[in-house]
mmCIF file of C-alpha atoms in Angstrom:
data_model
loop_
_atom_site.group_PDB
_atom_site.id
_atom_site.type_symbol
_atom_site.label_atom_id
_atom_site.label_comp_id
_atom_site.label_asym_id
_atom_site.label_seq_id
_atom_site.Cartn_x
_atom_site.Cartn_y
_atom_site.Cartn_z
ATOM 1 C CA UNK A 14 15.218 -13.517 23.217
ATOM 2 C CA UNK A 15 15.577 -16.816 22.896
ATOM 3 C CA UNK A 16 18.503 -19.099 23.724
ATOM 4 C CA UNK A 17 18.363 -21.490 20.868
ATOM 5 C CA UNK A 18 18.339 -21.050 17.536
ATOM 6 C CA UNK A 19 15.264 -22.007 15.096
ATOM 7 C CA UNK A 20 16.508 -23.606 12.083
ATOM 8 C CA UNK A 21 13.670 -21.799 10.015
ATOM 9 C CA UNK A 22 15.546 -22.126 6.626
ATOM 10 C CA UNK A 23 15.493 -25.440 6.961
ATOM 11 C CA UNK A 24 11.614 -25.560 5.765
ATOM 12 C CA UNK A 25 11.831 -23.260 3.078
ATOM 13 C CA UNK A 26 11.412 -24.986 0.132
ATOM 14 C CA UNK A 27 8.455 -27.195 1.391
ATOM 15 C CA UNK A 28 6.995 -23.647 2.517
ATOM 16 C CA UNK A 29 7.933 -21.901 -1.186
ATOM 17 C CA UNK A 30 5.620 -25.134 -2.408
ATOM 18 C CA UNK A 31 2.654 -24.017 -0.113
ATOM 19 C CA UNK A 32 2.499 -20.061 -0.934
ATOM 20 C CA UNK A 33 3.495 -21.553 -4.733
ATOM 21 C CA UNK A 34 0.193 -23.114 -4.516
ATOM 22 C CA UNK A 35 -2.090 -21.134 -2.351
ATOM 23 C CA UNK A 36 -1.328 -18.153 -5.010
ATOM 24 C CA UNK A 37 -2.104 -19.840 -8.081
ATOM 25 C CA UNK A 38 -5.110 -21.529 -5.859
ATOM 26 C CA UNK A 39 -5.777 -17.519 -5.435
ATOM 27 C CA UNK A 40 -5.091 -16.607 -9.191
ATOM 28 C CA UNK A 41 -7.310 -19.333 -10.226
ATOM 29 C CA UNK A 42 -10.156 -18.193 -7.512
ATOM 30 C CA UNK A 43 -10.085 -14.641 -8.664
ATOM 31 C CA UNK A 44 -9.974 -15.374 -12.505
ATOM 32 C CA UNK A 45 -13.496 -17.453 -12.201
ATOM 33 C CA UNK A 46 -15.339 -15.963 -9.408
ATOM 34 C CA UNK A 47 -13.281 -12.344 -9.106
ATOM 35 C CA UNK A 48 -14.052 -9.946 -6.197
ATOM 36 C CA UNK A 49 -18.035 -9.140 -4.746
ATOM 37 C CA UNK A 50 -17.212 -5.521 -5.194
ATOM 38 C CA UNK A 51 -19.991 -3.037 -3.637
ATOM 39 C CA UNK A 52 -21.912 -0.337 -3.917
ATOM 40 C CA UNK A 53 -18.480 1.944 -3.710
ATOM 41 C CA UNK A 54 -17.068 0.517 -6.530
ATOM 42 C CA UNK A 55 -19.905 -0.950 -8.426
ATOM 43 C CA UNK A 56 -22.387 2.191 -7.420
ATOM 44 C CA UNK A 57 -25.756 1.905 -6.454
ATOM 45 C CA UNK A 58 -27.848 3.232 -3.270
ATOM 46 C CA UNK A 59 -27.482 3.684 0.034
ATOM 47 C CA UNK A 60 -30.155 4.872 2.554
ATOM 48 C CA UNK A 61 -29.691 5.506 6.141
ATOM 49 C CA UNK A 62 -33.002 5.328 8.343
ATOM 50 C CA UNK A 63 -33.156 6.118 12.303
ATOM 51 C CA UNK A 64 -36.315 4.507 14.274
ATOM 52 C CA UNK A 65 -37.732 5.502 17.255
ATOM 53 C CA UNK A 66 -37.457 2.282 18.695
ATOM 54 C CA UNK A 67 -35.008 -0.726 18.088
ATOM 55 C CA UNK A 68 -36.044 -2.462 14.577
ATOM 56 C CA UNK A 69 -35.989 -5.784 14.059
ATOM 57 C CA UNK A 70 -33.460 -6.415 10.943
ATOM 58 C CA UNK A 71 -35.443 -9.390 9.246
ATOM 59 C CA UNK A 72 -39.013 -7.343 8.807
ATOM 60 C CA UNK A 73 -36.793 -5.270 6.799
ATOM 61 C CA UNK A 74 -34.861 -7.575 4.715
ATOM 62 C CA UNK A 75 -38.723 -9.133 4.363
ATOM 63 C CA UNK A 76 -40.657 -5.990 3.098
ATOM 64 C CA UNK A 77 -37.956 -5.037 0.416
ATOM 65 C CA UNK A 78 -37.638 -8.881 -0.814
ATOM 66 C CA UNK A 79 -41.770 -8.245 -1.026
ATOM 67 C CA UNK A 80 -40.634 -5.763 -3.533
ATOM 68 C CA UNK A 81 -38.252 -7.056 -5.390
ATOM 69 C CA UNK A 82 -34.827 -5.973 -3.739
ATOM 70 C CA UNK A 83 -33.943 -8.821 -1.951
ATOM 71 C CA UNK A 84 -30.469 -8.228 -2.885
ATOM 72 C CA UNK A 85 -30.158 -5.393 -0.816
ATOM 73 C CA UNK A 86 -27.931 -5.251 2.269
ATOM 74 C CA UNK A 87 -29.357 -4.586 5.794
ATOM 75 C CA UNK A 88 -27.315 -3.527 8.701
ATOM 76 C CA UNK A 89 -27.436 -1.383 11.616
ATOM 77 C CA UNK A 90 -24.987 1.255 12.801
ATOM 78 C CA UNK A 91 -24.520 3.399 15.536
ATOM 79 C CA UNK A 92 -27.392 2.078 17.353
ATOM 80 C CA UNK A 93 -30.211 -1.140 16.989
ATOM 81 C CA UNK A 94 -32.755 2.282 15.825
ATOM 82 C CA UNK A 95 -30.393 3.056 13.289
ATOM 83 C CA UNK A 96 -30.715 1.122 9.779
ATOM 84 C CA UNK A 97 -28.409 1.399 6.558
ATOM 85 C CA UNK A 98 -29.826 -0.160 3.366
ATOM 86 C CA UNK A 99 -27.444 -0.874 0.324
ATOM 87 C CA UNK A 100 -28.383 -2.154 -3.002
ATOM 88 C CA UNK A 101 -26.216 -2.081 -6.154
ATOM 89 C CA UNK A 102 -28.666 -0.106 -8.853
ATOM 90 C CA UNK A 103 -28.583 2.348 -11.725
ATOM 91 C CA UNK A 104 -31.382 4.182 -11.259
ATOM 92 C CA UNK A 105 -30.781 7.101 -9.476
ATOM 93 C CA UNK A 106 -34.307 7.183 -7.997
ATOM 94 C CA UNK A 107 -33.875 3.596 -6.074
ATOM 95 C CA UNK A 108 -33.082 5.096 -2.990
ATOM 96 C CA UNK A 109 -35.762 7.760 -2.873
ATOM 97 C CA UNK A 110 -38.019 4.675 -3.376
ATOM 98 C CA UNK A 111 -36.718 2.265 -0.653
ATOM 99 C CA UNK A 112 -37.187 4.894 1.923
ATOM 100 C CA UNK A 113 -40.989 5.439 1.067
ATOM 101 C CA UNK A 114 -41.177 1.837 1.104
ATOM 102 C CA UNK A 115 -39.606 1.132 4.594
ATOM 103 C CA UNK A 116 -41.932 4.022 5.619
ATOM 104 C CA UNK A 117 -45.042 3.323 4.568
ATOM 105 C CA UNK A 118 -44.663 -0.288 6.013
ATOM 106 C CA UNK A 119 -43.824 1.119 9.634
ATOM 107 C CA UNK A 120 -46.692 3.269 10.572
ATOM 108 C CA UNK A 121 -46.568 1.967 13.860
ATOM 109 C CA UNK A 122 -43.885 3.801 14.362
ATOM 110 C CA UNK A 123 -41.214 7.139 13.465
ATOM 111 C CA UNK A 124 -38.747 6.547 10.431
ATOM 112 C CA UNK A 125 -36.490 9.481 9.665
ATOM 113 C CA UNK A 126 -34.923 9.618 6.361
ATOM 114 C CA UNK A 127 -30.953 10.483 7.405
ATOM 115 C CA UNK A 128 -29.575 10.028 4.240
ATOM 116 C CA UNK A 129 -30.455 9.061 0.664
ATOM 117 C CA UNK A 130 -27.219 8.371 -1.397
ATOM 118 C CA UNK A 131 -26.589 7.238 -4.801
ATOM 119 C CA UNK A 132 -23.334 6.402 -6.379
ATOM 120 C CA UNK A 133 -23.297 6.210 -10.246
ATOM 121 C CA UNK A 134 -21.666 3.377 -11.958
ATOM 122 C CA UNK A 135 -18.718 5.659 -13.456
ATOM 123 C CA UNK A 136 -17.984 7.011 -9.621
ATOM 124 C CA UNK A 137 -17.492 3.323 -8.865
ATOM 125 C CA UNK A 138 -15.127 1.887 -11.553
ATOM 126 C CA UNK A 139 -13.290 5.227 -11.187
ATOM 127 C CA UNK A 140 -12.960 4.654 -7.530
ATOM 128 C CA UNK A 141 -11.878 1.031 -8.233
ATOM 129 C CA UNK A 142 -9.342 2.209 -10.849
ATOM 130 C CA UNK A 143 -7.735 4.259 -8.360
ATOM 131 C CA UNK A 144 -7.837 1.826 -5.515
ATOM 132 C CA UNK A 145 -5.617 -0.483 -8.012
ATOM 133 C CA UNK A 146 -3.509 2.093 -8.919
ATOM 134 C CA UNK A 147 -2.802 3.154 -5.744
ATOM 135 C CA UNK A 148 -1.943 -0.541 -4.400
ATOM 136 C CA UNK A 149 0.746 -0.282 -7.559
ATOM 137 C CA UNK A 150 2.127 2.890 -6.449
ATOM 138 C CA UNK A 151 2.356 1.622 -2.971
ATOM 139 C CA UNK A 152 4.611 -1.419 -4.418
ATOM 140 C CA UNK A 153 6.515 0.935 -6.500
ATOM 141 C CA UNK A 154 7.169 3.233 -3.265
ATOM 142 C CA UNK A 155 8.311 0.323 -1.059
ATOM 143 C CA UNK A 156 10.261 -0.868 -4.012
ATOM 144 C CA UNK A 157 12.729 1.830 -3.950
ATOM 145 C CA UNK A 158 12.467 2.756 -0.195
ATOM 146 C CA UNK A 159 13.813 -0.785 0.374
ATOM 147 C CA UNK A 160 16.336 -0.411 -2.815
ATOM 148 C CA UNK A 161 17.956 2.802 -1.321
ATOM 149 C CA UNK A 162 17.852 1.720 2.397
ATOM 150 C CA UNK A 163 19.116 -1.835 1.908
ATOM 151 C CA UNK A 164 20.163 -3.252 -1.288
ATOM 152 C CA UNK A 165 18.382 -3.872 -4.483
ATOM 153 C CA UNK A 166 18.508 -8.255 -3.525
ATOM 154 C CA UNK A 167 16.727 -6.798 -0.045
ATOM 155 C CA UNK A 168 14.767 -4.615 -1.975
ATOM 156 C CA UNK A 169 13.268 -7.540 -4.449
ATOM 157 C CA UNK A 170 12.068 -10.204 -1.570
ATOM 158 C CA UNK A 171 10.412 -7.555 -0.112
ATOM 159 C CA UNK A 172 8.226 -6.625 -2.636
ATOM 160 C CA UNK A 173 7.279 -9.978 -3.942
ATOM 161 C CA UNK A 174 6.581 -11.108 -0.390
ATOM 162 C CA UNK A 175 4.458 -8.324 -0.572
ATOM 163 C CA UNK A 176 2.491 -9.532 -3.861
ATOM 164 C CA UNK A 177 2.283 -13.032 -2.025
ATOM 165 C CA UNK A 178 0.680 -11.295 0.839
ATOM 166 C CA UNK A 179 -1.827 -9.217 -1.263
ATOM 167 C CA UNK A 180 -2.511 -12.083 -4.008
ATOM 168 C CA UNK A 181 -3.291 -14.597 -1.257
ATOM 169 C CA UNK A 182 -5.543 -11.842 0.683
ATOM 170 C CA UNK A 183 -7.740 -11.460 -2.390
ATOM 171 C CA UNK A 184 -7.940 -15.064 -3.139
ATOM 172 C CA UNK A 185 -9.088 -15.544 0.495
ATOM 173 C CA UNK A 186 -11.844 -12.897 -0.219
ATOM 174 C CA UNK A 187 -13.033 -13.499 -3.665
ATOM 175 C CA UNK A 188 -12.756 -17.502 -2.960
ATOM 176 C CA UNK A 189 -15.550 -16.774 0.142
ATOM 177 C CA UNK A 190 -17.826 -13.727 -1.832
ATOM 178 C CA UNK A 191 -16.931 -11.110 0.824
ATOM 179 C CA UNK A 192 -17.935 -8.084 -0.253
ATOM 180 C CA UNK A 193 -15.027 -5.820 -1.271
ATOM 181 C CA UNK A 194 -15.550 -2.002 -0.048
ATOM 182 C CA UNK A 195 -13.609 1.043 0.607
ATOM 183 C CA UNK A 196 -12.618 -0.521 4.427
ATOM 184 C CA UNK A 197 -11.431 -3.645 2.959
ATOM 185 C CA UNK A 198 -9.028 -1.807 0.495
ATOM 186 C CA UNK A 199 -8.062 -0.042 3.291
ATOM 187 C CA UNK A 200 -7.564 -3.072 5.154
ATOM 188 C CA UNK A 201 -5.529 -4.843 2.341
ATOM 189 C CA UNK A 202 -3.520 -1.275 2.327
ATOM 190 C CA UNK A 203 -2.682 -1.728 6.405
ATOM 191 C CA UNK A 204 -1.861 -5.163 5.842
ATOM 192 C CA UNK A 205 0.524 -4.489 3.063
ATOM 193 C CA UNK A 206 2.378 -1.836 5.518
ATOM 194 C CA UNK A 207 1.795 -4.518 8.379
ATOM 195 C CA UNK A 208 3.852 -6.725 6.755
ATOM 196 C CA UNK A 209 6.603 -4.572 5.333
ATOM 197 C CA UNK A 210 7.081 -3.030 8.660
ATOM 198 C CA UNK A 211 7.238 -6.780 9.652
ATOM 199 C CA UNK A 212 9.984 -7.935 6.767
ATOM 200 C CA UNK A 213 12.435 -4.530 7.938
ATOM 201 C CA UNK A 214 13.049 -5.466 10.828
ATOM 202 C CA UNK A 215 14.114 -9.033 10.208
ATOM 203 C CA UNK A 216 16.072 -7.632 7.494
ATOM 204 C CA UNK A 217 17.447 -4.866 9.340
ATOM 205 C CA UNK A 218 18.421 -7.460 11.399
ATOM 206 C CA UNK A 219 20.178 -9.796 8.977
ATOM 207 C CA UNK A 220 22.138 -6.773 7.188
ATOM 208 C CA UNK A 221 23.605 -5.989 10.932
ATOM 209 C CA UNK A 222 24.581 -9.461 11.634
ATOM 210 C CA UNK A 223 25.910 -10.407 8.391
ATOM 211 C CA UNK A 224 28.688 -7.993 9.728
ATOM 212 C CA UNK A 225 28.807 -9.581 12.911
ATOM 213 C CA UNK A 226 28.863 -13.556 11.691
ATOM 214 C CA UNK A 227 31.746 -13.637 9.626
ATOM 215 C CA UNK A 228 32.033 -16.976 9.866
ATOM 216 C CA UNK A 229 28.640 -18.203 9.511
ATOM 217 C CA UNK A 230 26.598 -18.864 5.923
ATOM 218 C CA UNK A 231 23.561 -17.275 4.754
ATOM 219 C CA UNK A 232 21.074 -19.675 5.981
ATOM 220 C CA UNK A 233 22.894 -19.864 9.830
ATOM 221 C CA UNK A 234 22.668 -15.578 9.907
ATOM 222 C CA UNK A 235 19.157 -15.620 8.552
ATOM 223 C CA UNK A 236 18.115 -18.152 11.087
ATOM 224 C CA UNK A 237 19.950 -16.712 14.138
ATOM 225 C CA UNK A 238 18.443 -13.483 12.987
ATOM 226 C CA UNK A 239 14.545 -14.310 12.821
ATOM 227 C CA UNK A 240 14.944 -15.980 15.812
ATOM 228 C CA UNK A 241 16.113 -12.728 17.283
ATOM 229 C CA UNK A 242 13.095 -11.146 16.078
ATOM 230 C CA UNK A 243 10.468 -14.006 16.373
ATOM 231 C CA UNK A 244 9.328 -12.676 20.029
ATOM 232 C CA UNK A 245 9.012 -9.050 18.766
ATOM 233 C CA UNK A 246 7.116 -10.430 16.070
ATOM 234 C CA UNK A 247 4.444 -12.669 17.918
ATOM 235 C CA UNK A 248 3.779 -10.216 20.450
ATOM 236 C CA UNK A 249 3.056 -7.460 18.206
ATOM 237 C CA UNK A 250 1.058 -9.985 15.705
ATOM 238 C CA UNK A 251 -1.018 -11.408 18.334
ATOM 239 C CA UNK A 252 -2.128 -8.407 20.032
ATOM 240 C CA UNK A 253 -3.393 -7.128 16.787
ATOM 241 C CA UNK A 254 -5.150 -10.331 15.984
ATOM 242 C CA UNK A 255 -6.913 -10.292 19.668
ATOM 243 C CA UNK A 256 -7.806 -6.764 18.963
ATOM 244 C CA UNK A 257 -9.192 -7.548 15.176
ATOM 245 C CA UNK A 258 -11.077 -10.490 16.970
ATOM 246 C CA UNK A 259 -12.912 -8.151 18.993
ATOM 247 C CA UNK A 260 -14.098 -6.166 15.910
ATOM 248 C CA UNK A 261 -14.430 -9.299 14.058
ATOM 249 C CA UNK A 262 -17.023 -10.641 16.499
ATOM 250 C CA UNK A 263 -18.941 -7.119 18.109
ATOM 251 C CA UNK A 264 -18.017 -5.133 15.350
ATOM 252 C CA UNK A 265 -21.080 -5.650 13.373
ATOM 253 C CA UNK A 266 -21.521 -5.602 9.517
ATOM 254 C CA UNK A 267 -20.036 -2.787 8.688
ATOM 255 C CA UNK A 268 -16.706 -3.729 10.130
ATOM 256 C CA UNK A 269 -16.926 -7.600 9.443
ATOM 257 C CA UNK A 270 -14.867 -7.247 6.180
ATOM 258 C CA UNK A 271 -12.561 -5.096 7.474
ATOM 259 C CA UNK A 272 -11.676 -7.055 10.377
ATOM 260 C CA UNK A 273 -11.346 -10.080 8.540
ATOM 261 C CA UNK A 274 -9.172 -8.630 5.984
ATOM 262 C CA UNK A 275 -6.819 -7.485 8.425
ATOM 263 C CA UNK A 276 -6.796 -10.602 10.530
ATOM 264 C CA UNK A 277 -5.867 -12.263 7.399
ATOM 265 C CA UNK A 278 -3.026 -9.824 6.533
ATOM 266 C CA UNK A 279 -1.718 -10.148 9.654
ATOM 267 C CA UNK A 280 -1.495 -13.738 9.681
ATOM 268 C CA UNK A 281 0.206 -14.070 6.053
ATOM 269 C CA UNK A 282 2.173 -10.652 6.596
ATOM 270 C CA UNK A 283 3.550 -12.754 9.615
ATOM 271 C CA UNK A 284 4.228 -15.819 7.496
ATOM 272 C CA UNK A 285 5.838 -14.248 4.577
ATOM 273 C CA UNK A 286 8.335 -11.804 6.742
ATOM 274 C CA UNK A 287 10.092 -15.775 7.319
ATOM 275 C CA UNK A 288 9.618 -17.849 4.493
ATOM 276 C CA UNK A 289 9.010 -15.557 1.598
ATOM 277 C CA UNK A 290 11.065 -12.972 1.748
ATOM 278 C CA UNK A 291 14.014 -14.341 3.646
ATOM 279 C CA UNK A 292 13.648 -17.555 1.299
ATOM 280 C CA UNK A 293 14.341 -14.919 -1.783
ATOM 281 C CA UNK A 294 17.526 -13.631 0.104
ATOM 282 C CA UNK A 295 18.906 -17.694 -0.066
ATOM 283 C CA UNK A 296 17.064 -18.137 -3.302
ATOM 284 C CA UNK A 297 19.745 -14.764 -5.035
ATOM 285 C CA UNK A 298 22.422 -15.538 -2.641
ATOM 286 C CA UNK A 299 22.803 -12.936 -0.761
ATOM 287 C CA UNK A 300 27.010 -11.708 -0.243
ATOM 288 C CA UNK A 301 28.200 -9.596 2.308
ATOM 289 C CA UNK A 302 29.826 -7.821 -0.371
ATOM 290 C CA UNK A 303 26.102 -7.293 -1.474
ATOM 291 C CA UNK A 304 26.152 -5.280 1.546
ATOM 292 C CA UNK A 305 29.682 -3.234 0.854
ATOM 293 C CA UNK A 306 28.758 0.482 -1.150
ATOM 294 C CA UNK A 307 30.451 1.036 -3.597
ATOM 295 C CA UNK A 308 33.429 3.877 -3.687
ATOM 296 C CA UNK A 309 35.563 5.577 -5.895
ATOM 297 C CA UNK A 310 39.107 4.342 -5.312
ATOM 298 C CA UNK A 311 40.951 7.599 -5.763
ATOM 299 C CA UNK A 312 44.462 6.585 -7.139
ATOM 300 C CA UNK A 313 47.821 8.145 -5.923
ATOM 301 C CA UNK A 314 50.176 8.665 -7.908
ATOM 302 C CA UNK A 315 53.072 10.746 -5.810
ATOM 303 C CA UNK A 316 55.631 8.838 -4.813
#
């Protein structure tokens, strides 16, 4: 814990300028360029190959832009024998097709067919219909979770730091063109939790010692209070980042995105959990009679 207190309110406007801006920056990036969504949500194929020896990635990439599908995407996984080819199509046959291509230029050596997928166009924008709905419902949960457990002011920062942190997160990924999978919703979803989880405890925190600091305003028991928490909060956020690093940098392709996501959520999650949220609770004022439940006063009349 630390000895002396961080006067973090004392920044807040200045910060409510910078998110202010970043999401509208954000708004603005997904309004023009929107998200690079792929193959799960904008269908297509996807073939998985295994070689008996390691394959060199660029030969690949070469003999299907030979053909015309240079668009597709060429990773390994599992091992350096082990190919996955994506390509956003709607022809159903597209994958059938790759693989005879891939074989037919490697008669040097064994390609198994593993797989030969195809997702349909309507699977995709129902599976991206879903994954929007279910970000909604996942607001709308921590909404009244935070309503019931706190108080409805509590409940309101929380979920609008929230938005911040998942507006911002897009921008970040539609302003660079990475593409936008299953694993990155995913991601986006963890990051969302990451930084609830993050927000409760300061709050928890600021509800306790709003009983305890009697004396003291708003901004003094918010500041005392994140500075309780800061240590708790850097440890736990920079162990996860040093573990997302490590998938971020080894974790190949298939994890890139997901990583990154999450590194970003983190980091924002992190940010918001002090300046967002805990800005809203000065912003409506926040009482200790907030704070007080209310009770039926049950009125004697006996003498």
């Amino acid at each position: 814990m630390l000895n002396k207190t961080i006067n973090f309110m004392r920044w807040r406007k200045p910060f409510y300028v910078i998110a202010l801006v970043f999401c509208l920056a954000s708004i603005a990036s997904l309004v023009v360029k929107g998200l690079n969504f792929s193959l799960d949500f904008t269908g297509g194929a996807q073939v998985e190959l295994s070689y008996s020896e390691p394959v060199d990635l660029a030969a690949v990439r070469q003999t299907l832009q030979a053909a015309g599908l240079g668009d597709a995407i060429v990773q390994n996984f599992g091992s350096t024998s082990d190919v996955m080819i994506r390509l956003a199509s709607d022809d159903p046959n597209v994958g059938s097709r790759i693989a005879q291509l891939i074989r037919a230029d490697n008669a040097d050596q064994e390609v198994t067919v593993k797989r030969v997928e195809f997702i349909g166009p309507q699977v995709g924008e129902e599976l991206r219909d879903q994954g929007g709905i279910g970000l909604l419902l996942a607001l709308g949960g921590i909404l009244l979770y935070v309503a019931m457990r706190f108080q409805l002011k509590f409940s309101t920062a929380a979920v609008v730091a929230l938005l911040h942190d998942a507006i911002f997160t897009l921008g970040i990924l539609s302003f660079f063109n990475i593409p936008f999978d299953l694993t990155v919703l995913a991601a986006l979803l963890a990051g969302v939790g990451y930084s609830l989880n993050d927000t409760i405890v300061v709050f928890d925190r600021v509800r306790e010692n709003m009983r305890l600091m009697r004396n003291s305003d708003l901004a003094e028991v918010i500041n005392v209070s994140t500075t309780q928490t800061l240590a708790r909060t850097l440890a736990t956020s920079v162990s996860t980042i040093v573990v997302l690093m490590s998938l971020l940098l080894v974790g190949g392709e298939s994890l890139y995105g997901f990583a990154l996501t999450l590194i970003v959520g983190v980091i924002i999650g992190t940010y918001s959990s002090i300046y967002v949220a805990n800005g809203l609770l000065m912003t409506q004022n926040l009482t200790r009679e907030d704070l007080i439940p209310k009770q039926l006063e049950e009125v004697d009349d006996r003498p």
